[in-house]
Short mmCIF file of C-alpha atoms in Angstrom, two decimals:
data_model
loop_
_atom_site.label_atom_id
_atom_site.label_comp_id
_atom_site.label_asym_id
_atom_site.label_seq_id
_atom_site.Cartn_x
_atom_site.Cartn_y
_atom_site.Cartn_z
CA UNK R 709 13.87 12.49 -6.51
CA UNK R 710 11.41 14.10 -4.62
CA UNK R 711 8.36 12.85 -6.84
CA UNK R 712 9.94 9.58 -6.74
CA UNK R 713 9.90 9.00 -3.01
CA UNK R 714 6.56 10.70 -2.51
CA UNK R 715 4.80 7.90 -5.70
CA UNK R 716 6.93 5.29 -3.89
CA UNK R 717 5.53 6.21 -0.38
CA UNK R 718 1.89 6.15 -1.47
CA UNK R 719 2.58 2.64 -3.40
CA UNK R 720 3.77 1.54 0.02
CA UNK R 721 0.82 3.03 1.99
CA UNK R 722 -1.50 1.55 -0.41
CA UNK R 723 -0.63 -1.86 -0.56
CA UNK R 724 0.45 -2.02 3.39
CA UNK R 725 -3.21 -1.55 3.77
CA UNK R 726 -4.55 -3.65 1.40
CA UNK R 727 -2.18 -6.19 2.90
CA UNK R 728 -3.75 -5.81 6.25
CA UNK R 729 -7.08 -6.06 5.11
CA UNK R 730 -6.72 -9.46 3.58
CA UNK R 731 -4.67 -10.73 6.62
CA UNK R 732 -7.33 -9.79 9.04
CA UNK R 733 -9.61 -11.63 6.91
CA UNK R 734 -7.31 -14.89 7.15
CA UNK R 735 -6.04 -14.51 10.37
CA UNK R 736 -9.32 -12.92 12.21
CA UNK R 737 -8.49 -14.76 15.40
CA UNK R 738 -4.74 -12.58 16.11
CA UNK R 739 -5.07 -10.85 19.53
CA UNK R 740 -5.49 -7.13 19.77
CA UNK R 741 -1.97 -6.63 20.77
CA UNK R 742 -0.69 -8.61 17.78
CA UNK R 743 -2.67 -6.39 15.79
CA UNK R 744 -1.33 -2.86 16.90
CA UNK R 745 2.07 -4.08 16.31
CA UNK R 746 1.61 -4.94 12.51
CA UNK R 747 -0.16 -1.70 11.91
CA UNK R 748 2.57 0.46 13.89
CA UNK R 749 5.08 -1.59 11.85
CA UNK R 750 3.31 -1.13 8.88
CA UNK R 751 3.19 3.19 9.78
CA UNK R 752 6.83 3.33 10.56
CA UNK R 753 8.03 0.34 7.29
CA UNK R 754 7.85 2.66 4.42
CA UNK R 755 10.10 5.62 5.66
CA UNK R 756 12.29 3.29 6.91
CA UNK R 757 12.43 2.07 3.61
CA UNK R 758 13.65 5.47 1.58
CA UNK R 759 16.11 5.95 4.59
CA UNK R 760 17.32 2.18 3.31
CA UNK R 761 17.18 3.40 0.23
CA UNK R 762 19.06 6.71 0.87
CA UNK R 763 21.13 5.09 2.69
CA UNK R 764 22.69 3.62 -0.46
CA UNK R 765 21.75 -0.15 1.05
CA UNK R 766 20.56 -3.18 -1.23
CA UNK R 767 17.44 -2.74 -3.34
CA UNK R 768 15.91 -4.47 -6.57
CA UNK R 769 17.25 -3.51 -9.90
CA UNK R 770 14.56 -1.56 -11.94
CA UNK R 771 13.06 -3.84 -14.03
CA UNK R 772 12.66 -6.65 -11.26
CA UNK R 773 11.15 -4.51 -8.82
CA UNK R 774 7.10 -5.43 -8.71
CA UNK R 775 6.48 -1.32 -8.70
CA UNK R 776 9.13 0.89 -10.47
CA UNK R 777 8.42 3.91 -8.93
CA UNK R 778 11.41 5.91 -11.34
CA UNK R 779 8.66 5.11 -14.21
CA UNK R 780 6.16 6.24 -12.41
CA UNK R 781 7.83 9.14 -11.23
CA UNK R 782 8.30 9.75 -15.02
CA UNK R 783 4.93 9.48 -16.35
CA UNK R 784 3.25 11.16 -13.83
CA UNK R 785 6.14 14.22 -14.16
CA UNK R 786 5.24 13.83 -18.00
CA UNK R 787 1.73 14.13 -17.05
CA UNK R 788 0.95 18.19 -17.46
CA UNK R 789 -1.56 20.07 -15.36
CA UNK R 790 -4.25 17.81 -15.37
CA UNK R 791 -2.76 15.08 -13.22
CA UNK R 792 -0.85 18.46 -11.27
CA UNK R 793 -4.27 19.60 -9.89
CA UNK R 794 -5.62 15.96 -9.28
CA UNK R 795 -2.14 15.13 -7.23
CA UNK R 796 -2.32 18.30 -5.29
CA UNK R 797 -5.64 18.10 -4.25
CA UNK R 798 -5.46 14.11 -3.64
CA UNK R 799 -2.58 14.82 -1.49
CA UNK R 800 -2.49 18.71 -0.10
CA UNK R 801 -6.45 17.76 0.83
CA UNK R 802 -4.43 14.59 3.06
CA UNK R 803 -2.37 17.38 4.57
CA UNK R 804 -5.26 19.58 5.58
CA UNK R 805 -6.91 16.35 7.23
CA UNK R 806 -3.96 15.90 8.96
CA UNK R 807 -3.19 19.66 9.90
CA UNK R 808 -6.69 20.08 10.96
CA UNK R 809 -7.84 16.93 13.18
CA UNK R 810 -4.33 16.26 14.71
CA UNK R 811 -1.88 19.10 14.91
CA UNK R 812 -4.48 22.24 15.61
CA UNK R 813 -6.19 20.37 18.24
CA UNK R 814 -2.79 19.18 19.48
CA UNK R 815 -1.58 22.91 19.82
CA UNK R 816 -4.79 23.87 21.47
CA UNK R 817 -4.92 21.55 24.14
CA UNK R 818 -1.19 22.79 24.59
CA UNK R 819 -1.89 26.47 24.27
CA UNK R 820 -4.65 25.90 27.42
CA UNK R 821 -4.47 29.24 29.21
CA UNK R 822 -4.22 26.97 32.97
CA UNK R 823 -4.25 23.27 32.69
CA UNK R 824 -6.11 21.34 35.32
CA UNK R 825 -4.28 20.67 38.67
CA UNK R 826 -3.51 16.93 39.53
CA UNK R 827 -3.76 16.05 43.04
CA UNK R 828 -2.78 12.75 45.18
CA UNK R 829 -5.68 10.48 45.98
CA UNK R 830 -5.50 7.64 48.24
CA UNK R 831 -7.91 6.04 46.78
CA UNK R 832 -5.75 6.05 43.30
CA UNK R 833 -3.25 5.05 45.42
CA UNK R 834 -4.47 1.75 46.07
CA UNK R 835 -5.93 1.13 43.09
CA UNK R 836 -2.83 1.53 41.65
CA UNK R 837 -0.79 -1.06 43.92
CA UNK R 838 -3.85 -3.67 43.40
CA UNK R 839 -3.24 -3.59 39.90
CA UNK R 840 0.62 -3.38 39.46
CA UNK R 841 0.34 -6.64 41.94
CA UNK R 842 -1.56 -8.34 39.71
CA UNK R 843 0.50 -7.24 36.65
CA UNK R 844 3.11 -8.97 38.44
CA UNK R 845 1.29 -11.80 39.52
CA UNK R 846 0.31 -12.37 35.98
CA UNK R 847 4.10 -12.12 34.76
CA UNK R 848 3.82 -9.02 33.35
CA UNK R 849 7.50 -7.18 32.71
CA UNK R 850 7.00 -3.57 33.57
CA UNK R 851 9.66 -1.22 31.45
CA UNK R 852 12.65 -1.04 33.44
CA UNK R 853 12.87 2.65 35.22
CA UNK R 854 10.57 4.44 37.03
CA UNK R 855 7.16 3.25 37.68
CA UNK R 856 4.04 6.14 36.89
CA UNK R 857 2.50 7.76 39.64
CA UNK R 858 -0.95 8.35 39.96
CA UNK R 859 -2.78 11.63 40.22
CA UNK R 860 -6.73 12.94 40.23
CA UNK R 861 -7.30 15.40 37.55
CA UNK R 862 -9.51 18.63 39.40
CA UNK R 863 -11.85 18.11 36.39
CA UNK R 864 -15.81 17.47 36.56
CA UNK R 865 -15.00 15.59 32.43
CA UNK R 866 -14.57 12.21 32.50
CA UNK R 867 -11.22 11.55 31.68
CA UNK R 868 -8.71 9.20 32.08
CA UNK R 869 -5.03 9.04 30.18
CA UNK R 870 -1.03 7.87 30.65
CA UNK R 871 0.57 11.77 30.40
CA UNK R 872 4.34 12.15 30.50
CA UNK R 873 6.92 10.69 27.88
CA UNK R 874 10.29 10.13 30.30
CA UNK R 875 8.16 9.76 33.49
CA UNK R 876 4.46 8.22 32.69
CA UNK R 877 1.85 9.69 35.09
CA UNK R 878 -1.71 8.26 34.93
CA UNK R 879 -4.42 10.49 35.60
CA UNK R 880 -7.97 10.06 36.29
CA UNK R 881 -10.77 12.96 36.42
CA UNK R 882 -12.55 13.25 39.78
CA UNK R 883 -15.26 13.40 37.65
CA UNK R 884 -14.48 10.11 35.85
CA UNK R 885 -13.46 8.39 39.42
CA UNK R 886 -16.71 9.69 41.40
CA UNK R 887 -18.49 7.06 38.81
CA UNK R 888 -16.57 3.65 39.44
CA UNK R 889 -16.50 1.52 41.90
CA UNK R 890 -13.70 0.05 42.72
CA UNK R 891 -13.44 -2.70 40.03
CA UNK R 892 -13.98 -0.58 37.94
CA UNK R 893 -11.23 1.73 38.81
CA UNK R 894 -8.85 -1.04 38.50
CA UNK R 895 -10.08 -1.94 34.74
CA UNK R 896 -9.46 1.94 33.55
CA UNK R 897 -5.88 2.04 36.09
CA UNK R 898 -5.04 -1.39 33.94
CA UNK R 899 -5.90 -0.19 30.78
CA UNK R 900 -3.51 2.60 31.33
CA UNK R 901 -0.62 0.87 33.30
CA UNK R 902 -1.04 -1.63 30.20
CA UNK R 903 0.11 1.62 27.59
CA UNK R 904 2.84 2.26 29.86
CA UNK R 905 3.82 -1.93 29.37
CA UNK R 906 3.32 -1.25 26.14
CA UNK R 907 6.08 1.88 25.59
CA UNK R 908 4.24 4.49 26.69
CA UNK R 909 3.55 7.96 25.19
CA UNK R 910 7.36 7.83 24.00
CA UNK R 911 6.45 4.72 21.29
CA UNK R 912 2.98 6.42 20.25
CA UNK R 913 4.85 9.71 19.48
CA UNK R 914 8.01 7.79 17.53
CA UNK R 915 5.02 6.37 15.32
CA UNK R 916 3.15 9.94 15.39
CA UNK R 917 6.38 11.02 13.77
CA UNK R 918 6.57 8.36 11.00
CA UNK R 919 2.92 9.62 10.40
CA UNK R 920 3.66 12.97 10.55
CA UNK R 921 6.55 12.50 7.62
CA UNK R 922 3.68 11.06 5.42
CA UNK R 923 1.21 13.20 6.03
CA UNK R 924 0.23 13.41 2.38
CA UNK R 925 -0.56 9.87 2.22
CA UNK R 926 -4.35 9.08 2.35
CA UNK R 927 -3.21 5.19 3.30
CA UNK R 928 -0.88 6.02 6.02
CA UNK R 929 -3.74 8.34 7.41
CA UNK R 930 -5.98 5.11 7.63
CA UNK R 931 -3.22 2.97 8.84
CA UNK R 932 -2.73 5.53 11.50
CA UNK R 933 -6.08 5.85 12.81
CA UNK R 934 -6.33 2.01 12.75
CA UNK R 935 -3.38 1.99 15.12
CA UNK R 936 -4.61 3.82 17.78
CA UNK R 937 -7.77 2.30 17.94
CA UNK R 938 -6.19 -1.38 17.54
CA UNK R 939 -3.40 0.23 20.45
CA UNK R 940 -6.76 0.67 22.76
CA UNK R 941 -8.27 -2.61 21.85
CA UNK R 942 -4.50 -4.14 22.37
CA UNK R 943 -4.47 -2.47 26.35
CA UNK R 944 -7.96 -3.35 26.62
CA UNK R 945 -6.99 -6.87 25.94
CA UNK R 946 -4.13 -6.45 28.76
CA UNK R 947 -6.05 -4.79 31.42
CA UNK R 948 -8.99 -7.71 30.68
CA UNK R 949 -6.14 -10.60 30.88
CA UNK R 950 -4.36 -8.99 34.24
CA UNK R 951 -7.25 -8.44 35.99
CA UNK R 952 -9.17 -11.33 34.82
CA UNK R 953 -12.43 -8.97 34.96
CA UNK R 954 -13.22 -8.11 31.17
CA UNK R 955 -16.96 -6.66 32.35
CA UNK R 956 -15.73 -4.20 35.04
CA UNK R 957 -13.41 -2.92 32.37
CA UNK R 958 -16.19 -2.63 30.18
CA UNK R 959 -18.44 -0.73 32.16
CA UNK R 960 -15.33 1.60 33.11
CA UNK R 961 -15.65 2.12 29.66
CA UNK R 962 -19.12 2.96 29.41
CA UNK R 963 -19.09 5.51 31.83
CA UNK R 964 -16.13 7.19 30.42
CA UNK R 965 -17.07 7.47 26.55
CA UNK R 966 -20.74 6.42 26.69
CA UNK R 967 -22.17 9.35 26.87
CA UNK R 968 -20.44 12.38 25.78
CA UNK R 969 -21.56 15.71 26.31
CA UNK R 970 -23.74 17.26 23.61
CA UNK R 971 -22.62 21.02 22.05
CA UNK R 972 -23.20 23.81 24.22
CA UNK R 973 -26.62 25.09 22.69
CA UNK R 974 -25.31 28.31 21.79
CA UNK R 975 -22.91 26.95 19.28
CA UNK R 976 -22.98 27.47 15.69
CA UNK R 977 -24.78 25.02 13.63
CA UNK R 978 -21.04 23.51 12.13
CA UNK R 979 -19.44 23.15 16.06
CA UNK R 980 -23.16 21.48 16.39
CA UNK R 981 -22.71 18.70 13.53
CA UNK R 982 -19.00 18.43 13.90
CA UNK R 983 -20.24 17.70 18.13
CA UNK R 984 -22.52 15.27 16.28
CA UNK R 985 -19.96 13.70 13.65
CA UNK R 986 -17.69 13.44 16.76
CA UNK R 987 -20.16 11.95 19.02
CA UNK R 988 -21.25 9.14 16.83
CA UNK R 989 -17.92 8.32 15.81
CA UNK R 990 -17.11 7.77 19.58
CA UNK R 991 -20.11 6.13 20.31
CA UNK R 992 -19.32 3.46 17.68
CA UNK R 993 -15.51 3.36 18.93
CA UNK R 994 -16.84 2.55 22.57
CA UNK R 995 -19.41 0.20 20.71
CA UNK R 996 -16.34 -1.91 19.15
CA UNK R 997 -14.33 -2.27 22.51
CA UNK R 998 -17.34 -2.72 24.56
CA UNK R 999 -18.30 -5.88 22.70
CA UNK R 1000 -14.70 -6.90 21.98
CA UNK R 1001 -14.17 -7.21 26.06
CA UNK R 1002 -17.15 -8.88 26.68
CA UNK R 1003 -16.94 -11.70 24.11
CA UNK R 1004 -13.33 -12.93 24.52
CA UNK R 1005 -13.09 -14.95 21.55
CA UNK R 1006 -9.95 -14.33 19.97
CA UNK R 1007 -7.20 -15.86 21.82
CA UNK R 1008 -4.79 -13.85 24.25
CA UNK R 1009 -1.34 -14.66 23.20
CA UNK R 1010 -0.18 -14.16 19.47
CA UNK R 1011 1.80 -16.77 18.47
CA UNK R 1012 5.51 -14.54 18.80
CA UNK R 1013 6.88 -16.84 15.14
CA UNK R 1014 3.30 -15.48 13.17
CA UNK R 1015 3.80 -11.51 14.23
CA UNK R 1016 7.43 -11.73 13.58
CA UNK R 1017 7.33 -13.39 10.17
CA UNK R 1018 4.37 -11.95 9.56
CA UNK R 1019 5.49 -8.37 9.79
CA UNK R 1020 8.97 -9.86 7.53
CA UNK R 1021 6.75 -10.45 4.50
CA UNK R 1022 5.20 -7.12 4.94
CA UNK R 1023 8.95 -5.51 4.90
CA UNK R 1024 10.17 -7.71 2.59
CA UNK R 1025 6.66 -6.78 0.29
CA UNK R 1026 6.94 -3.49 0.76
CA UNK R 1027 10.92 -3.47 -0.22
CA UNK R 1028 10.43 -4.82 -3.47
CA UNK R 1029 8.15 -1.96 -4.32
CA UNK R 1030 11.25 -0.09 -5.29
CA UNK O 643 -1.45 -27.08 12.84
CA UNK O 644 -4.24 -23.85 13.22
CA UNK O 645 -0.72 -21.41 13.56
CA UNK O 646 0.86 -23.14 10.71
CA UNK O 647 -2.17 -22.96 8.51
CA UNK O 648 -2.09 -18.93 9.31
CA UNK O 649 1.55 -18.91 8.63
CA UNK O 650 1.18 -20.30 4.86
CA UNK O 651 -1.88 -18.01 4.58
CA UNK O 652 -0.12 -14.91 4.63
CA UNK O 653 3.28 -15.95 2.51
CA UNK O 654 0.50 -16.83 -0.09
CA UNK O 655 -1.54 -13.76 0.49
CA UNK O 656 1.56 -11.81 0.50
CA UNK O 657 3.15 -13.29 -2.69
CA UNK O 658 -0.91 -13.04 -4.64
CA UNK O 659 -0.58 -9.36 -3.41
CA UNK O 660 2.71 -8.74 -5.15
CA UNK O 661 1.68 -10.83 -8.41
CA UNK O 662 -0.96 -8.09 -8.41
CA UNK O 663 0.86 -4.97 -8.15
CA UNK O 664 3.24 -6.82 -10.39
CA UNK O 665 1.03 -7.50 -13.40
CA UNK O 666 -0.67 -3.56 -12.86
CA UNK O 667 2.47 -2.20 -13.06
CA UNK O 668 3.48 -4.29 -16.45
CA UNK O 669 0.17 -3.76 -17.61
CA UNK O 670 -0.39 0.15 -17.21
CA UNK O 671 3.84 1.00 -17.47
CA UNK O 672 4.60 -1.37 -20.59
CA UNK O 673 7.85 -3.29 -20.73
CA UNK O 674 10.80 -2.01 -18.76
CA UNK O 675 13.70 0.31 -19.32
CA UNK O 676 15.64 -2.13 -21.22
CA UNK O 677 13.44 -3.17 -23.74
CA UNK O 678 11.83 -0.52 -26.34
CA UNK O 679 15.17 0.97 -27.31
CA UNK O 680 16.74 0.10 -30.64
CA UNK O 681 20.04 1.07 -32.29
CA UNK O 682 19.56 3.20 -35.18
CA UNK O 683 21.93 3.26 -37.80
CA UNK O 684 22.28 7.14 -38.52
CA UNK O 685 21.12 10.73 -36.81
CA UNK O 686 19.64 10.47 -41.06
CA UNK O 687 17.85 7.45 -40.28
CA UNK O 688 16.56 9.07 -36.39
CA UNK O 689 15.68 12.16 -38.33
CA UNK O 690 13.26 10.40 -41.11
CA UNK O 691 11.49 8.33 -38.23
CA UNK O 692 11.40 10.97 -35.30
CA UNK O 693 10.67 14.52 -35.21
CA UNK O 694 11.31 16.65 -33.41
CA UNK O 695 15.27 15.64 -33.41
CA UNK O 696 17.58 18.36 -31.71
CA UNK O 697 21.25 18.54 -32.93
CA UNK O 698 24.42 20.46 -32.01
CA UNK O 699 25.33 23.62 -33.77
CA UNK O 700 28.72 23.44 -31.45
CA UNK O 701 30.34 20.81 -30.34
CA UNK O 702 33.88 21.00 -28.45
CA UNK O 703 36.94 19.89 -30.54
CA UNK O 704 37.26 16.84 -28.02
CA UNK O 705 33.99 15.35 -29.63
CA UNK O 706 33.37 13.87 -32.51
CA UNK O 707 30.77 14.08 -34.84
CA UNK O 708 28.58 11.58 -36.18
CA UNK O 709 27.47 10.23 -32.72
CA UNK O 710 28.83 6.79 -32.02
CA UNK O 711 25.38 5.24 -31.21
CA UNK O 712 22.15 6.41 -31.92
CA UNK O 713 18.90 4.95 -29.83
CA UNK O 714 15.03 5.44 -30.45
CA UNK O 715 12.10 4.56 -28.72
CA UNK O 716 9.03 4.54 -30.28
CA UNK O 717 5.20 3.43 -28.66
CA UNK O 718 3.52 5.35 -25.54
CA UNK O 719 6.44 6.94 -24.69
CA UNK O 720 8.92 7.76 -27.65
CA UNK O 721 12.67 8.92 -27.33
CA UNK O 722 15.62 9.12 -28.86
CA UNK O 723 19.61 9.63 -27.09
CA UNK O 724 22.83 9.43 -29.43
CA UNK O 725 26.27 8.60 -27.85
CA UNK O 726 28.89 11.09 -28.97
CA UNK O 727 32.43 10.15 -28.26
CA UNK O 728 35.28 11.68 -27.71
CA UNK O 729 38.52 12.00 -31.05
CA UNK O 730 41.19 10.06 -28.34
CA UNK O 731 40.71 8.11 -25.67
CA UNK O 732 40.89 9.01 -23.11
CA UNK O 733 38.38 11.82 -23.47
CA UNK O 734 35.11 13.41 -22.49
CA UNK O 735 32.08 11.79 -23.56
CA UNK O 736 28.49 13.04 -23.75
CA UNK O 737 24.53 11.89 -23.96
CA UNK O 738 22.05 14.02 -25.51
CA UNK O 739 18.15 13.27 -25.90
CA UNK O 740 14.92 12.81 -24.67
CA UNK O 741 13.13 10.85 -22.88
CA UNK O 742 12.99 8.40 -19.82
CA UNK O 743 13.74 5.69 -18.52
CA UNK O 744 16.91 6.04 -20.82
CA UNK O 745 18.40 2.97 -22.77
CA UNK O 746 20.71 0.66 -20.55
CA UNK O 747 23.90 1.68 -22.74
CA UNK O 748 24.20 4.89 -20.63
CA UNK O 749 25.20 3.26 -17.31
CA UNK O 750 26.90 5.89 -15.69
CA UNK O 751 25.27 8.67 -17.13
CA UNK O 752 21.94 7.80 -16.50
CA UNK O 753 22.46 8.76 -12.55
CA UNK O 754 22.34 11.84 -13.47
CA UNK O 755 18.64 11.87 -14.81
CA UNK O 756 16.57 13.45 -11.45
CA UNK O 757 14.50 10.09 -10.92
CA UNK O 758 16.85 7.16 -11.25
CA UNK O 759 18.52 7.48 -8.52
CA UNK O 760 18.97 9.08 -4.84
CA UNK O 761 22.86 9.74 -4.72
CA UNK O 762 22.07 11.53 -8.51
CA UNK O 763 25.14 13.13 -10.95
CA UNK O 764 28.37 11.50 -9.86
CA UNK O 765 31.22 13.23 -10.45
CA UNK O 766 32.98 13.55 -13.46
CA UNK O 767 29.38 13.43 -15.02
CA UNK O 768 27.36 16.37 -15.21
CA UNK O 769 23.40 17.26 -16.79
CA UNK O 770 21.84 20.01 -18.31
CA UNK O 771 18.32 20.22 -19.43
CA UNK O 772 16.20 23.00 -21.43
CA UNK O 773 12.27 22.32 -22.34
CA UNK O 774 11.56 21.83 -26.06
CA UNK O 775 7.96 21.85 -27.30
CA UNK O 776 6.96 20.32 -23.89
CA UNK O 777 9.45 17.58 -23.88
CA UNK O 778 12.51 18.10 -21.94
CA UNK O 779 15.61 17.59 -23.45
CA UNK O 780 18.83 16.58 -21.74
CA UNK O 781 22.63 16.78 -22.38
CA UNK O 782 24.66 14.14 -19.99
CA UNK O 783 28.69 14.61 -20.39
CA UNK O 784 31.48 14.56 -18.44
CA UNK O 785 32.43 18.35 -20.47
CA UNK O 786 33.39 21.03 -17.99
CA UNK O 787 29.82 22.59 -17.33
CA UNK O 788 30.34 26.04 -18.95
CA UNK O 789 31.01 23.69 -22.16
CA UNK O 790 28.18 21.62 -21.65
CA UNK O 791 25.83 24.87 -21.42
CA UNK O 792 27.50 26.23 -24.82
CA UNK O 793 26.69 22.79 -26.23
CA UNK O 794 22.97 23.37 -24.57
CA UNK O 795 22.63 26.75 -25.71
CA UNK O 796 23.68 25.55 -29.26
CA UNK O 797 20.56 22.58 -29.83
CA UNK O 798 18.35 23.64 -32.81
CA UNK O 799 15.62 21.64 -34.21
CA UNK O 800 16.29 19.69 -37.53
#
């Protein structure tokens, strides 16, 4: 049972991403928002699926299923040590990945000895009301409840983040704030009001979970990480729309992630290239969003009928996998 | 006409997706469960096509003996099951054999093989299984379980 689901989850992983690939190629021009919601679907579709499935509700008889994961489950049980060692490594090396670049560094950043203090700031302040006026102005429905405050992180880094699950709280580094002006400030405040429109810290850990439940699955790990980028693009694309200033947003940008700070130069020669690794990998990340803001091609609005049927013939695709 | 065009797009890219996985699946797995299996007419005739074939040296008094139905799969992934029924109606019934997916004839007791299905053994049906030569082999019945691990215990080689 257990081999089953796990072969039936990576079938699902695999062709959920092979699926996205070729849509992006047909339908390059969806907005970034669009996007982020087929991927998180296409995270939290296959667990879903075995709890359908456990659940005892309709599925495909055997032998019309397109992928009959009980046969698989068979052969590969059949299979002797051989394909043993290859599906423990395949998968306990997916584990590791996961284990190693998202809980560790998780539990570190929780196990800080004293974390920073957060202060008011008048100048947050404003910047704050400036933009949830023009989120308004522009239409924008705000979850219902409590609207996040806004705090200045005592930190010389450059940071800037939506903390909090219940009640969001967006804070932004002195260090980060001493650089932008004050368009500026409202691009990065947008961008973050814009996760908060978008469910917040509460929706990114409810698809964090899904991930977490497949954390053996090398697809699901790249369908992940594709989410969160395509959920930065997708508030980028807010922020740019609300404030109607895609450039200031961009140069926010810049000056929080353009240049990060090299390894201290007494570190070892592995915290050096993993600094390095790191580094360039952000530096092509900032890259990607830089140039998306600044040449608005693709069109704002998805079309609501495409994402919903769209993200149908994934479930439906997925279903008949067994 | 642009949004319509991307509709169509992906129900074909989505369906030429599926006809992929599809045809790998036929392709790599063979035909499915129901096809492969054929009736043989004897545990004689099993034994002169198919070895190793693993019989009962006990059987409860409820069963009878020659099985009722005999099955045997031959190809990538051979097999064999025989049907053993019980003297009267109503009475207990029982599977025994090797190898999976199992022929369509066992219905009900084919829950009870650990990869069919999520809900598994229903009861009255229970399953036993002990390795032989690599190959596992499995006794489905709905037998009280001590007498389906006497009837276990009992399998020898012929």
């Amino acid at each position: 049972m257990l081999l089953r689901a796990v072969i039936q989850n990576l079938a699902q992983g695999v062709v959920a991403l092979v699926w996205m690939a070729g849509l992006r190629r047909l339908a390059a021009a969806l907005a970034a928002p669009a996007w982020s919601d087929l991927l998180r679907r296409a995270v939290l579709l296959p667990p879903l699926l075995l709890a359908w499935r456990l659940a005892g509700l309709p599925t495909l008889p055997e032998r019309l299923s397109v992928f009959r994961a009980d046969e698989w489950a068979v052969l590969v049980g059949e299979g002797g040590v051989a394909t043993a060692v290859v599906a423990a490594a395949l998968l306990g090396g997916t584990v590791l990945l996961f284990l190693f670049q998202e809980v560790v560094p998780a539990l570190r950043s929780r196990m800080r000895p004293q974390p920073a203090t957060e202060s008011a700031d008048d100048r947050l302040d404003a910047a704050l009301a400036r933009v949830l006026a023009a989120f308004r102005a522009a239409g924008w429905t705000l979850p219902r409840g409590r609207l996040p405050r806004i705090f200045r992180l005592e930190v010389d880094d450059r940071v800037s983040a939506l903390h909090g699950f219940a009640e969001n709280r967006i804070v932004l580094s002195r260090g980060l704030l001493d650089q932008l002006d004050d368009q500026e400030l409202d691009g990065a405040v947008a961008h973050e009001l814009a996760h908060h429109a978008r469910g917040g810290n509460l929706r990114l850990f409810g698809v964090w979970l899904a991930r977490c439940l497949q954390a053996f699955n090398p697809a699901v790990l790249a369908l992940f990480r594709e989410f969160v980028e395509a959920e930065e693009a997708a508030c980028d694309a807010v922020a740019a729309r609300v404030l109607d200033r895609p450039a200031a947003l961009a140069s926010a940008i810049l000056k929080a992630h353009g240049t990060p700070a090299p390894a201290p130069a007494d570190a070892t020669p592995w915290r050096r290239a993993r600094a390095e690794v790191v580094r360039r990998a952000n530096a092509a990340a900032t890259r990607d969003r830089v140039e998306r803001l600044l040449k608005p091609s693709r069109p704002w609005a998805a079309p609501p009928l495409f994402v919903t049927g769209a993200s149908l013939l994934l479930a439906l695709l997925l279903w008949s996998l067994g | 006409m642009k949004r319509l065009a991307s509709t169509l797009k992906a129900l074909l890219w989505t369906i030429v997706l599926a006809a992929v996985v599809l045809a790998a699946d036929r392709l790599l797995l063979g035909p499915s469960r129901s096809v492969g299996w054929v009736v043989v007419g004897s545990v004689r005739a099993l034994e002169r096509s198919m070895e190793p074939v693993l019989l009962p040296s006990y059987l409860p008094e409820a069963l009878s003996w020659p099985p009722a139905r005999v099955f045997r799969r031959d190809g990538r992934r051979p097999g064999w099951w025989m049907e053993i029924e019980p003297r009267r109606t109503p009475g207990p019934v029982l599977w025994l054999g090797i190898g999976s997916p199992v022929p369509d004839a066992m219905r009900a007791a084919a829950r009870c093989l650990p990869a069919s299905t999520p809900s598994g053994c229903a009861p009255p049906w229970h399953q036993l299984s002990r390795s032989f030569d690599g190959r596992t082999a499995w006794v489905i019945s709905t037998l009280a379980p001590t007498e389906l691990e006497r009837v276990l215990d009992g399998l020898k080689r012929r």
